[in-house]
CSV table of C-alpha atoms in Angstrom, one decimal:
chain,number,residue,atom,x,y,z
A,132,MET,CA,25.7,108.8,-37.7
A,133,LYS,CA,22.1,108.8,-39.1
A,134,MET,CA,20.9,111.9,-40.8
A,135,ILE,CA,17.6,113.3,-39.5
A,136,GLY,CA,14.8,112.4,-41.9
A,137,ALA,CA,17.0,110.2,-44.0
A,138,LYS,CA,15.3,107.1,-45.4
A,139,PRO,CA,16.9,103.7,-45.2
A,140,GLY,CA,18.9,103.1,-48.3
A,141,GLY,CA,18.9,106.8,-49.2
A,142,TRP,CA,22.7,106.8,-49.7
A,143,ILE,CA,22.4,104.0,-52.1
A,144,TYR,CA,19.8,105.9,-54.2
A,145,LEU,CA,22.0,108.9,-54.1
A,146,PHE,CA,25.0,106.9,-55.3
A,147,ILE,CA,23.0,105.4,-58.1
A,148,LEU,CA,21.7,108.9,-59.2
A,149,LEU,CA,25.3,110.3,-59.2
A,150,LYS,CA,26.5,107.3,-61.2
A,151,LEU,CA,23.8,107.9,-63.8
A,152,LEU,CA,24.6,111.6,-64.0
A,153,ILE,CA,28.3,110.8,-64.5
A,154,LEU,CA,27.4,108.3,-67.1
A,155,VAL,CA,25.2,110.8,-69.0
A,156,LYS,CA,28.1,113.3,-68.9
A,157,VAL,CA,30.6,110.8,-70.2
A,158,GLU,CA,28.4,109.5,-73.0
A,159,GLY,CA,26.7,112.8,-74.0
A,160,PHE,CA,28.0,116.3,-74.9
A,161,ASP,CA,26.4,119.7,-74.5
A,162,VAL,CA,25.4,121.5,-77.7
A,163,PRO,CA,24.4,125.2,-77.6
A,164,LEU,CA,21.1,126.6,-78.9
A,165,THR,CA,20.9,128.4,-82.2
A,166,LEU,CA,18.0,130.9,-82.6
A,167,VAL,CA,16.9,131.5,-86.2
A,168,GLN,CA,16.3,135.2,-85.9
A,169,SER,CA,15.9,135.6,-89.7
A,170,ALA,CA,12.8,133.3,-89.6
A,171,VAL,CA,10.7,135.9,-87.7
A,172,ALA,CA,10.4,138.2,-90.7
A,173,LYS,CA,8.9,135.2,-92.6
A,174,GLY,CA,6.3,134.6,-89.9
A,175,ALA,CA,8.1,131.3,-89.0
A,176,VAL,CA,7.8,131.4,-85.3
A,177,CYS,CA,6.9,129.4,-82.2
A,178,LEU,CA,3.4,129.5,-80.8
A,179,ASP,CA,4.2,132.6,-78.8
A,180,GLY,CA,5.9,134.4,-81.7
A,181,SER,CA,9.5,133.8,-80.5
A,182,PRO,CA,12.1,132.6,-83.1
A,183,PRO,CA,12.5,128.9,-83.8
A,184,ALA,CA,15.6,127.1,-82.8
A,185,TYR,CA,17.9,124.1,-83.2
A,186,HIS,CA,21.1,122.7,-81.8
A,187,PHE,CA,23.9,122.0,-84.3
A,188,THR,CA,27.3,120.3,-84.0
A,189,PRO,CA,29.5,120.1,-87.2
A,190,GLY,CA,30.6,116.9,-88.8
A,191,PHE,CA,34.3,115.9,-88.9
A,192,GLY,CA,36.6,113.5,-90.8
A,193,SER,CA,34.7,111.4,-93.3
A,194,GLY,CA,31.4,112.8,-92.1
A,195,VAL,CA,31.8,116.4,-93.1
A,196,ASN,CA,29.2,116.1,-95.9
A,197,ASN,CA,26.8,113.8,-94.1
A,198,TRP,CA,23.8,115.2,-92.2
A,199,LEU,CA,21.5,113.8,-89.5
A,200,VAL,CA,18.6,116.1,-88.8
A,201,HIS,CA,16.5,115.0,-85.7
A,202,MET,CA,13.2,116.5,-84.8
A,203,GLU,CA,12.2,116.8,-81.1
A,204,GLY,CA,9.0,115.3,-79.9
A,205,GLY,CA,6.4,116.6,-77.4
A,206,GLY,CA,2.8,115.8,-78.3
A,207,TRP,CA,0.4,118.3,-79.9
A,208,CYS,CA,-2.1,121.0,-78.9
A,209,ARG,CA,-5.5,120.8,-80.4
A,210,ASN,CA,-7.2,124.0,-79.3
A,211,VAL,CA,-6.4,127.5,-78.1
A,212,GLU,CA,-6.4,126.6,-74.4
A,213,GLU,CA,-3.9,123.7,-74.9
A,214,CYS,CA,-1.7,125.8,-77.2
A,215,LYS,CA,-1.7,128.8,-74.9
A,216,GLU,CA,-0.5,126.5,-72.0
A,217,ARG,CA,2.5,125.5,-74.1
A,218,THR,CA,3.6,129.1,-74.5
A,219,LYS,CA,4.6,128.9,-70.8
A,220,ASN,CA,7.4,126.5,-71.5
A,221,PHE,CA,9.8,125.3,-74.2
A,222,ARG,CA,7.0,123.4,-76.0
A,223,GLY,CA,5.7,126.7,-77.3
A,224,SER,CA,8.4,129.3,-76.8
A,225,SER,CA,12.1,129.4,-77.5
A,226,LYS,CA,12.5,131.8,-74.5
A,227,TYR,CA,12.6,128.8,-72.3
A,228,MET,CA,15.0,126.7,-74.3
A,229,LYS,CA,18.6,126.0,-73.2
A,230,GLN,CA,21.5,123.9,-74.4
A,231,LEU,CA,21.0,120.2,-74.7
A,232,SER,CA,23.1,117.1,-74.3
A,233,PHE,CA,23.5,114.9,-77.5
A,234,SER,CA,23.8,111.2,-77.1
A,235,GLY,CA,22.5,108.0,-78.7
A,236,ILE,CA,22.0,108.5,-82.4
A,237,LEU,CA,23.3,112.1,-81.9
A,238,GLY,CA,26.4,110.9,-80.1
A,239,ASN,CA,29.9,111.7,-81.3
A,240,LYS,CA,31.9,108.7,-80.2
A,241,GLN,CA,32.5,105.9,-82.7
A,242,LYS,CA,32.2,103.1,-80.2
A,243,LEU,CA,28.7,104.4,-79.1
A,244,ASN,CA,27.4,105.5,-82.4
A,245,PRO,CA,29.4,103.7,-85.1
A,246,ASP,CA,27.6,104.8,-88.2
A,247,PHE,CA,26.7,108.4,-87.5
A,248,TYR,CA,29.2,109.6,-84.9
A,249,ASN,CA,31.1,112.1,-87.2
A,250,TRP,CA,28.1,113.4,-89.1
A,251,ASN,CA,26.8,117.0,-89.0
A,252,LYS,CA,24.0,116.6,-86.4
A,253,VAL,CA,21.0,118.8,-85.8
A,254,LYS,CA,18.2,118.7,-83.3
A,255,ILE,CA,15.3,120.8,-84.3
A,256,ARG,CA,13.4,122.1,-81.3
A,257,TYR,CA,9.6,121.6,-81.3
A,258,CYS,CA,7.6,124.7,-80.3
A,259,ASP,CA,4.6,124.7,-82.7
A,260,GLY,CA,2.4,121.8,-81.4
A,261,SER,CA,1.5,120.4,-84.9
A,262,SER,CA,4.5,118.2,-85.9
A,263,PHE,CA,5.6,121.2,-88.1
A,264,THR,CA,2.5,121.2,-90.2
A,265,GLY,CA,0.6,124.4,-89.2
A,266,ASP,CA,0.2,127.6,-91.2
A,267,VAL,CA,-2.5,130.1,-90.2
A,268,GLU,CA,-1.8,133.6,-91.3
A,269,ALA,CA,-4.1,135.4,-88.9
A,270,VAL,CA,-3.0,136.0,-85.3
A,271,ASP,CA,-5.7,136.7,-82.7
A,272,PRO,CA,-4.5,139.6,-80.6
A,273,ALA,CA,-6.4,138.2,-77.7
A,274,THR,CA,-4.3,135.1,-77.6
A,275,ASN,CA,-1.2,136.1,-79.7
A,276,LEU,CA,-1.0,132.5,-80.8
A,277,HIS,CA,1.0,131.8,-84.0
A,278,PHE,CA,0.1,128.5,-85.7
A,279,ARG,CA,3.2,128.4,-88.0
A,280,GLY,CA,4.8,124.9,-87.7
A,281,ALA,CA,5.2,124.4,-91.5
A,282,ARG,CA,6.9,127.8,-91.8
A,283,VAL,CA,9.3,126.9,-89.0
A,284,TRP,CA,10.2,123.7,-90.9
A,285,ARG,CA,10.9,125.6,-94.1
A,286,ALA,CA,12.9,128.3,-92.4
A,287,ILE,CA,15.1,125.9,-90.5
A,288,MET,CA,15.7,123.9,-93.7
A,289,ASP,CA,16.8,127.1,-95.5
A,290,ASP,CA,19.2,127.9,-92.6
A,291,LEU,CA,20.7,124.4,-92.7
A,292,LEU,CA,21.0,124.3,-96.5
A,293,ALA,CA,23.0,127.6,-96.3
A,294,LYS,CA,25.2,126.0,-93.6
A,295,GLY,CA,26.3,123.3,-96.0
A,296,MET,CA,23.4,120.7,-96.1
A,297,SER,CA,22.9,121.6,-99.8
A,298,LYS,CA,26.1,119.7,-100.5
A,299,ALA,CA,25.1,116.6,-98.5
A,300,GLN,CA,26.2,113.2,-99.7
A,301,ASN,CA,24.3,111.3,-97.1
A,302,ALA,CA,21.4,112.5,-95.1
A,303,LEU,CA,19.0,111.0,-92.5
A,304,LEU,CA,15.8,112.8,-91.3
A,305,SER,CA,14.9,111.4,-87.9
A,306,GLY,CA,12.6,112.3,-85.0
A,307,CYS,CA,11.1,111.0,-81.8
A,308,SER,CA,7.4,110.8,-81.0
A,309,ALA,CA,5.6,113.9,-82.5
A,310,GLY,CA,9.0,114.5,-84.2
A,311,GLY,CA,9.0,110.9,-85.4
A,312,LEU,CA,5.6,111.6,-87.0
A,313,ALA,CA,7.1,114.7,-88.5
A,314,SER,CA,10.0,112.8,-90.0
A,315,ILE,CA,7.4,110.7,-91.9
A,316,LEU,CA,5.2,113.7,-92.9
A,317,HIS,CA,8.2,115.7,-94.2
A,318,CYS,CA,10.2,112.8,-95.5
A,319,ASP,CA,9.6,113.3,-99.3
A,320,SER,CA,10.0,117.1,-99.1
A,321,PHE,CA,13.3,116.6,-97.3
A,322,ARG,CA,14.5,114.3,-100.1
A,323,ASP,CA,13.5,117.0,-102.7
A,324,LEU,CA,15.6,119.6,-100.9
A,325,LEU,CA,18.9,117.7,-101.3
A,326,PRO,CA,21.1,116.8,-104.3
A,327,ALA,CA,19.7,114.1,-106.5
A,328,GLY,CA,22.8,112.0,-106.1
A,329,ALA,CA,22.7,112.0,-102.3
A,330,ARG,CA,21.6,109.0,-100.3
A,331,VAL,CA,18.6,110.4,-98.4
A,332,LYS,CA,16.5,108.3,-96.0
A,333,CYS,CA,14.1,108.9,-93.1
A,334,PHE,CA,13.9,107.4,-89.6
A,335,SER,CA,10.9,107.5,-87.3
A,336,ASP,CA,11.3,106.6,-83.6
A,337,ALA,CA,8.1,106.1,-81.7
A,338,GLY,CA,6.2,108.1,-84.4
A,339,TYR,CA,4.1,105.4,-85.9
A,340,PHE,CA,0.8,106.3,-84.2
A,341,ILE,CA,-2.1,104.0,-85.3
A,342,ASN,CA,-5.7,104.7,-85.9
A,343,ALA,CA,-7.3,102.5,-83.2
A,344,LYS,CA,-10.3,102.7,-80.9
A,345,ASP,CA,-9.9,103.1,-77.2
A,346,VAL,CA,-11.0,100.8,-74.5
A,347,SER,CA,-14.5,102.4,-74.4
A,348,GLY,CA,-14.9,101.9,-78.2
A,349,LYS,CA,-14.4,105.6,-79.0
A,350,GLU,CA,-12.2,106.9,-81.8
A,351,SER,CA,-10.5,109.3,-79.4
A,352,ILE,CA,-7.2,109.7,-81.2
A,353,ARG,CA,-9.0,110.3,-84.6
A,354,ASP,CA,-11.1,113.1,-83.0
A,355,PHE,CA,-8.0,114.5,-81.4
A,356,TYR,CA,-6.1,114.7,-84.7
A,357,ASN,CA,-9.2,116.2,-86.4
A,358,GLN,CA,-8.9,119.1,-83.9
A,359,VAL,CA,-5.2,119.5,-84.3
A,360,VAL,CA,-5.5,119.8,-88.1
A,361,ALA,CA,-8.4,122.3,-87.9
A,362,THR,CA,-6.7,124.5,-85.3
A,363,HIS,CA,-3.3,124.6,-87.0
A,364,GLY,CA,-4.5,124.8,-90.6
A,365,SER,CA,-2.4,121.7,-91.3
A,366,ALA,CA,-4.3,120.2,-94.3
A,367,LYS,CA,-2.4,122.0,-97.0
A,368,ASN,CA,0.9,121.0,-95.5
A,369,LEU,CA,0.3,117.3,-95.2
A,370,PRO,CA,1.6,114.9,-98.0
A,371,SER,CA,-0.6,115.4,-101.0
A,372,SER,CA,-0.1,111.8,-101.9
A,373,CYS,CA,-2.2,111.0,-98.8
A,374,THR,CA,-4.7,113.9,-98.7
A,375,SER,CA,-5.6,113.1,-102.3
A,376,ARG,CA,-7.0,109.8,-101.0
A,377,PHE,CA,-8.0,110.4,-97.4
A,378,PRO,CA,-9.4,113.2,-95.3
A,379,PRO,CA,-6.5,115.4,-94.0
A,380,SER,CA,-6.7,114.3,-90.4
A,381,MET,CA,-6.3,110.7,-91.4
A,382,CYS,CA,-2.9,111.7,-92.8
A,383,PHE,CA,-1.6,112.2,-89.3
A,384,PHE,CA,-1.7,108.4,-89.1
A,385,PRO,CA,1.5,107.0,-90.8
A,386,GLN,CA,-0.3,103.9,-91.9
A,387,TYR,CA,-2.1,106.0,-94.6
A,388,VAL,CA,1.0,108.0,-95.5
A,389,VAL,CA,3.7,105.4,-96.0
A,390,GLN,CA,1.7,103.6,-98.7
A,391,SER,CA,2.7,106.3,-101.2
A,392,MET,CA,6.0,107.5,-99.8
A,393,ARG,CA,8.9,107.7,-102.3
A,394,THR,CA,11.8,107.9,-99.8
A,395,PRO,CA,13.1,104.9,-97.8
A,396,LEU,CA,11.9,104.8,-94.2
A,397,PHE,CA,13.0,103.0,-91.1
A,398,ILE,CA,10.3,102.5,-88.4
A,399,LEU,CA,11.5,102.0,-84.8
A,400,ASN,CA,8.7,101.4,-82.4
A,401,ALA,CA,7.7,99.5,-79.4
A,402,ALA,CA,4.7,97.3,-80.2
A,403,TYR,CA,3.4,98.3,-76.7
A,404,ASP,CA,4.3,101.9,-77.2
A,405,ALA,CA,3.9,103.5,-73.7
A,406,TRP,CA,2.4,106.8,-75.1
A,407,GLN,CA,0.0,105.0,-77.3
A,408,ILE,CA,-1.2,102.7,-74.6
A,409,LYS,CA,-1.8,105.7,-72.3
A,410,ASN,CA,-3.3,108.0,-74.8
A,411,ILE,CA,-4.8,106.0,-77.7
A,412,LEU,CA,-5.8,102.7,-76.1
A,413,ALA,CA,-6.7,103.8,-72.6
A,414,PRO,CA,-6.9,107.6,-72.4
A,415,SER,CA,-8.1,109.0,-69.0
A,416,PRO,CA,-11.5,110.3,-70.3
A,417,SER,CA,-12.3,106.8,-71.4
A,418,ASP,CA,-11.3,105.3,-68.1
A,419,PRO,CA,-13.1,107.4,-65.5
A,420,ARG,CA,-12.7,104.7,-62.8
A,421,LYS,CA,-9.0,104.6,-63.4
A,422,PHE,CA,-9.1,100.8,-64.0
A,423,TRP,CA,-6.0,101.3,-66.2
A,424,GLY,CA,-4.2,103.7,-63.8
A,425,GLU,CA,-1.5,101.4,-62.4
A,426,CYS,CA,-1.2,99.3,-65.6
A,427,LYS,CA,-0.3,102.4,-67.6
A,428,LEU,CA,2.4,103.4,-65.2
A,429,ASP,CA,4.0,99.9,-65.0
A,430,ILE,CA,3.2,97.1,-67.4
A,431,LYS,CA,4.2,94.6,-64.7
A,432,LYS,CA,1.1,95.7,-62.8
A,433,CYS,CA,-1.3,95.0,-65.6
A,434,SER,CA,-3.9,92.3,-65.0
A,435,SER,CA,-4.3,89.3,-67.2
A,436,SER,CA,-7.3,90.9,-68.9
A,437,GLN,CA,-5.5,94.1,-69.5
A,438,LEU,CA,-2.5,92.3,-71.0
A,439,GLN,CA,-5.0,90.5,-73.3
A,440,VAL,CA,-6.3,93.9,-74.5
A,441,MET,CA,-2.7,95.1,-74.9
A,442,GLN,CA,-1.8,91.9,-77.0
A,443,GLY,CA,-4.8,92.9,-79.2
A,444,PHE,CA,-3.4,96.4,-79.5
A,445,ARG,CA,0.0,94.9,-80.6
A,446,SER,CA,-1.8,92.8,-83.2
A,447,GLU,CA,-3.5,95.9,-84.5
A,448,PHE,CA,-0.2,97.8,-84.6
A,449,LEU,CA,1.5,95.0,-86.6
A,450,ARG,CA,-1.4,95.0,-89.1
A,451,ALA,CA,-1.0,98.8,-89.6
A,452,LEU,CA,2.6,98.4,-90.6
A,453,PRO,CA,3.4,98.6,-94.4
A,454,ALA,CA,3.6,95.5,-96.4
A,455,ASN,CA,7.0,94.1,-97.3
A,456,SER,CA,9.1,96.6,-99.2
A,457,PRO,CA,12.9,96.6,-99.8
A,458,SER,CA,13.1,100.3,-99.0
A,459,ILE,CA,11.3,100.1,-95.6
A,460,GLY,CA,13.2,98.9,-92.5
A,461,MET,CA,11.7,98.0,-89.2
A,462,PHE,CA,12.6,97.3,-85.6
A,463,ILE,CA,9.5,96.6,-83.6
A,464,ASP,CA,10.4,95.4,-80.1
A,465,SER,CA,8.0,94.2,-77.4
A,466,CYS,CA,9.1,96.8,-74.8
A,467,TYR,CA,6.8,99.1,-72.9
A,468,SER,CA,8.7,102.2,-73.9
A,469,HIS,CA,8.5,105.4,-76.0
A,470,CYS,CA,11.5,106.8,-78.0
A,471,GLN,CA,14.6,104.6,-78.0
A,472,SER,CA,17.2,106.3,-80.2
A,473,GLY,CA,18.1,109.4,-78.3
A,474,ALA,CA,19.4,107.8,-75.1
A,475,GLN,CA,22.6,105.8,-75.1
A,476,GLU,CA,21.2,103.1,-72.9
A,477,THR,CA,18.6,102.1,-75.5
A,478,TRP,CA,20.5,103.1,-78.7
A,479,LEU,CA,23.7,101.1,-78.1
A,480,SER,CA,25.1,99.8,-74.8
A,481,SER,CA,26.0,96.5,-73.2
A,482,ASP,CA,22.4,95.9,-72.2
A,483,SER,CA,20.5,97.9,-74.8
A,484,PRO,CA,17.2,96.4,-76.2
A,485,ALA,CA,17.9,93.8,-78.9
A,486,ILE,CA,15.9,91.5,-81.2
A,487,ASN,CA,17.8,88.2,-81.9
A,488,LYS,CA,20.9,89.9,-80.4
A,489,MET,CA,20.6,92.8,-82.9
A,490,PRO,CA,20.7,96.2,-81.1
A,491,ILE,CA,18.9,99.2,-82.5
A,492,ALA,CA,22.0,101.1,-83.6
A,493,LYS,CA,23.2,98.2,-85.7
A,494,ALA,CA,19.8,97.6,-87.2
A,495,VAL,CA,19.4,101.3,-88.3
A,496,GLY,CA,23.0,101.5,-89.6
A,497,ASP,CA,22.8,98.2,-91.6
A,498,TRP,CA,19.5,99.4,-93.2
A,499,TYR,CA,20.8,102.9,-94.0
A,500,PHE,CA,24.0,101.8,-95.7
A,501,GLY,CA,22.2,98.8,-97.4
A,502,ARG,CA,24.4,96.2,-95.7
A,503,THR,CA,21.3,94.0,-95.3
A,504,ALA,CA,17.5,94.2,-95.5
A,505,MET,CA,16.1,94.9,-92.0
A,506,LYS,CA,12.8,93.8,-90.7
A,507,LYS,CA,12.9,92.8,-87.0
A,508,ILE,CA,9.6,92.1,-85.3
A,509,ASP,CA,9.8,90.9,-81.7
A,510,CYS,CA,7.9,88.1,-80.1
A,511,PRO,CA,5.0,89.1,-77.8
A,512,TYR,CA,5.5,90.5,-74.3
A,513,PRO,CA,7.1,89.4,-71.9
A,514,CYS,CA,9.5,87.4,-74.1
A,515,ASN,CA,12.3,90.0,-74.4
A,516,PRO,CA,14.5,90.3,-71.3
A,517,THR,CA,16.6,93.1,-72.9
A,518,CYS,CA,13.7,95.6,-72.8
A,519,HIS,CA,14.1,98.9,-71.0
A,520,ASN,CA,10.5,99.7,-70.0
A,521,ARG,CA,10.6,103.5,-69.8
A,522,GLU,CA,9.8,106.6,-71.8
A,523,ILE,CA,12.6,108.7,-73.1
A,524,ASP,CA,12.4,112.0,-75.0
């Protein structure tokens, strides 16, 4: 019997979708939302004035005194209009937040996350639009926008320290995208919050945004970060080791921050980062004829000339990475993706991305525990058949 309106192969697609949903359920686990109501009195609130939030699952066994704190991503807002738009969803208000499923680096099964499975794990929700750097006291009653990202960071840290993080023996501050940038910007201050004898390191997933011109020759991303810093009053909350040498907005680019960081850092990034290709290299305003339209959606549809430009972007990205340092680990694959640590399929699975047969989870674990120095830089696209060319947040 053929269903009216059913497309050929529809049952196959449905079967695949159900299989994926079952896989997510098996590999991930739901974690409730914790609202930090006490933060409101400190003015540490989301863009709309609602309390900040995070998801927490306690450690067990040998991991009871180990902490993995992961910061959610989600871009930035650079002006009142963009920030106001975010208040209509979970990017700017905790009113729209619900429980989340933990997997990948946040997973709790030893086989799927061997080095961090039994740690205390936290995912900090992102509702300020400034990578947790904003702090403007005044609130315009006409918009009711609160630019308080830095206060949110401090309030949640206070809450976690009271929950037992003050006794941490091992700790890793991580994040994806805008959260990956935040894990770099707040890395040294995170280190300073914890016991001097603790092993504390930071991990940035898809947060290494580079200072590069777009296809029209404009410095679009630099202008964008200028506006973010001005709108949110971020300058005073960026690492002073960077702002003492560069204009504040330049310190949204990790390449100028990591030079003077004190705390060990691991950089996980695609050399052809999908977000950066779409928004730094070929942003829509600089491509009015949509020459890059199909290429940005699917790297396999890029023309030879576009691929040549993207190879140039990869070279620029590699030049922006820090020089050899024993405290810095790297895993730079040649995938067209964005964020690879939060999903099981890219973190650690039978077909997860690898460089020289080394999967991401093992690279990060080996680096964190000092089992071996880790600097994996992939060959150029399209050499790596293990890539999952997709965006995950």
